Amino acid sequence: MNDWDRLTMVQEHCDDMLRYALTEQMVRQAFRQENGHRGFRCRLLCGLGRQLTALGARLQASYGSTAETPALRPTHPGPA
């Protein structure tokens, strides 16, 4: 393989990598535009989840973890 062939091969590889990078960049940009408000909602729900977890921990500390929890709905036996 002479130097010209090697140079051509390297140039083709660089062109392929540049096309791949541009494609990935366009995909990330489209995803950001599509999900622009999702970041805000995720942060909001994350904060709410943390607050609910902290509240649950405080309630468990107040009432203890062995407190009897009432059933939300009666359990029905399965079909016989």
PDB file of C-alpha atoms in Angstrom:
ATOM      1  CA  MET A   1       0.000   0.000   0.000  1.00  0.00           C
ATOM      2  CA  ASN A   2       1.560   3.276  -1.040  1.00  0.00           C
ATOM      3  CA  ASP A   3       1.295   6.599   0.756  1.00  0.00           C
ATOM      4  CA  TRP A   4      -1.407   7.909  -1.576  1.00  0.00           C
ATOM      5  CA  ASP A   5      -3.712   4.951  -0.872  1.00  0.00           C
ATOM      6  CA  ARG A   6      -3.088   5.282   2.861  1.00  0.00           C
ATOM      7  CA  LEU A   7      -3.855   9.017   2.710  1.00  0.00           C
ATOM      8  CA  THR A   8      -7.069   8.330   0.771  1.00  0.00           C
ATOM      9  CA  MET A   9      -8.100   5.707   3.310  1.00  0.00           C
ATOM     10  CA  VAL A  10      -7.465   8.051   6.242  1.00  0.00           C
ATOM     11  CA  GLN A  11      -9.402  10.839   4.515  1.00  0.00           C
ATOM     12  CA  GLU A  12     -12.369   8.512   3.889  1.00  0.00           C
ATOM     13  CA  HIS A  13     -12.297   7.428   7.539  1.00  0.00           C
ATOM     14  CA  CYS A  14     -12.263  11.076   8.678  1.00  0.00           C
ATOM     15  CA  ASP A  15     -15.189  11.851   6.368  1.00  0.00           C
ATOM     16  CA  ASP A  16     -17.133   8.886   7.771  1.00  0.00           C
ATOM     17  CA  MET A  17     -16.478   9.977  11.345  1.00  0.00           C
ATOM     18  CA  LEU A  18     -17.529  13.547  10.535  1.00  0.00           C
ATOM     19  CA  ARG A  19     -20.810  12.319   9.006  1.00  0.00           C
ATOM     20  CA  TYR A  20     -21.429  10.139  12.056  1.00  0.00           C
ATOM     21  CA  ALA A  21     -20.760  13.058  14.439  1.00  0.00           C
ATOM     22  CA  LEU A  22     -23.053  15.376  12.502  1.00  0.00           C
ATOM     23  CA  THR A  23     -25.809  12.754  12.500  1.00  0.00           C
ATOM     24  CA  GLU A  24     -25.477  12.251  16.259  1.00  0.00           C
ATOM     25  CA  GLN A  25     -25.513  16.011  16.803  1.00  0.00           C
ATOM     26  CA  MET A  26     -28.711  16.390  14.754  1.00  0.00           C
ATOM     27  CA  VAL A  27     -30.372  13.549  16.679  1.00  0.00           C
ATOM     28  CA  ARG A  28     -29.471  15.122  20.046  1.00  0.00           C
ATOM     29  CA  GLN A  29     -30.682  18.531  18.875  1.00  0.00           C
ATOM     30  CA  ALA A  30     -34.000  17.106  17.655  1.00  0.00           C
ATOM     31  CA  PHE A  31     -34.471  15.219  20.925  1.00  0.00           C
ATOM     32  CA  ARG A  32     -33.814  18.408  22.927  1.00  0.00           C
ATOM     33  CA  GLN A  33     -36.345  20.370  20.885  1.00  0.00           C
ATOM     34  CA  GLU A  34     -38.942  17.602  21.171  1.00  0.00           C
ATOM     35  CA  ASN A  35     -38.518  17.236  24.937  1.00  0.00           C
ATOM     36  CA  GLY A  36     -37.828  20.840  25.870  1.00  0.00           C
ATOM     37  CA  HIS A  37     -40.300  21.084  28.761  1.00  0.00           C
ATOM     38  CA  ARG A  38     -39.744  17.551  29.968  1.00  0.00           C
ATOM     39  CA  GLY A  39     -36.661  18.644  31.909  1.00  0.00           C
ATOM     40  CA  PHE A  40     -38.705  21.103  33.954  1.00  0.00           C
ATOM     41  CA  ARG A  41     -41.390  18.505  34.652  1.00  0.00           C
ATOM     42  CA  CYS A  42     -38.795  15.933  35.638  1.00  0.00           C
ATOM     43  CA  ARG A  43     -37.143  18.335  38.067  1.00  0.00           C
ATOM     44  CA  LEU A  44     -40.539  19.257  39.507  1.00  0.00           C
ATOM     45  CA  LEU A  45     -41.559  15.624  39.966  1.00  0.00           C
ATOM     46  CA  CYS A  46     -38.159  14.758  41.431  1.00  0.00           C
ATOM     47  CA  GLY A  47     -38.569  17.472  44.049  1.00  0.00           C
ATOM     48  CA  LEU A  48     -42.087  16.300  44.818  1.00  0.00           C
ATOM     49  CA  GLY A  49     -40.856  12.723  45.175  1.00  0.00           C
ATOM     50  CA  ARG A  50     -38.136  13.782  47.600  1.00  0.00           C
ATOM     51  CA  GLN A  51     -40.645  15.730  49.689  1.00  0.00           C
ATOM     52  CA  LEU A  52     -43.064  12.788  49.783  1.00  0.00           C
ATOM     53  CA  THR A  53     -40.251  10.460  50.802  1.00  0.00           C
ATOM     54  CA  ALA A  54     -39.225  12.822  53.592  1.00  0.00           C
ATOM     55  CA  LEU A  55     -42.851  13.092  54.729  1.00  0.00           C
ATOM     56  CA  GLY A  56     -43.168   9.308  54.742  1.00  0.00           C
ATOM     57  CA  ALA A  57     -40.013   9.008  56.823  1.00  0.00           C
ATOM     58  CA  ARG A  58     -41.331  11.564  59.323  1.00  0.00           C
ATOM     59  CA  LEU A  59     -44.684   9.767  59.564  1.00  0.00           C
ATOM     60  CA  GLN A  60     -42.955   6.433  60.024  1.00  0.00           C
ATOM     61  CA  ALA A  61     -40.802   7.929  62.761  1.00  0.00           C
ATOM     62  CA  SER A  62     -43.903   9.355  64.476  1.00  0.00           C
ATOM     63  CA  TYR A  63     -46.117   6.294  64.291  1.00  0.00           C
ATOM     64  CA  GLY A  64     -43.522   3.563  64.029  1.00  0.00           C
ATOM     65  CA  SER A  65     -43.068   1.049  61.273  1.00  0.00           C
ATOM     66  CA  THR A  66     -45.181  -1.605  63.012  1.00  0.00           C
ATOM     67  CA  ALA A  67     -48.390   0.395  62.864  1.00  0.00           C
ATOM     68  CA  GLU A  68     -51.300  -1.616  61.530  1.00  0.00           C
ATOM     69  CA  THR A  69     -52.343  -0.278  58.152  1.00  0.00           C
ATOM     70  CA  PRO A  70     -55.983  -0.700  57.241  1.00  0.00           C
ATOM     71  CA  ALA A  71     -56.786  -2.389  53.954  1.00  0.00           C
ATOM     72  CA  LEU A  72     -57.830   0.070  51.291  1.00  0.00           C
ATOM     73  CA  ARG A  73     -60.355  -2.368  49.905  1.00  0.00           C
ATOM     74  CA  PRO A  74     -61.497  -5.742  51.125  1.00  0.00           C
ATOM     75  CA  THR A  75     -59.728  -8.699  49.690  1.00  0.00           C
ATOM     76  CA  HIS A  76     -61.889 -11.042  47.671  1.00  0.00           C
ATOM     77  CA  PRO A  77     -61.095 -14.691  47.302  1.00  0.00           C
ATOM     78  CA  GLY A  78     -60.270 -15.755  43.753  1.00  0.00           C
ATOM     79  CA  PRO A  79     -62.618 -17.882  41.652  1.00  0.00           C
ATOM     80  CA  ALA A  80     -63.239 -21.309  43.115  1.00  0.00           C
TER      81      ALA A  80
END
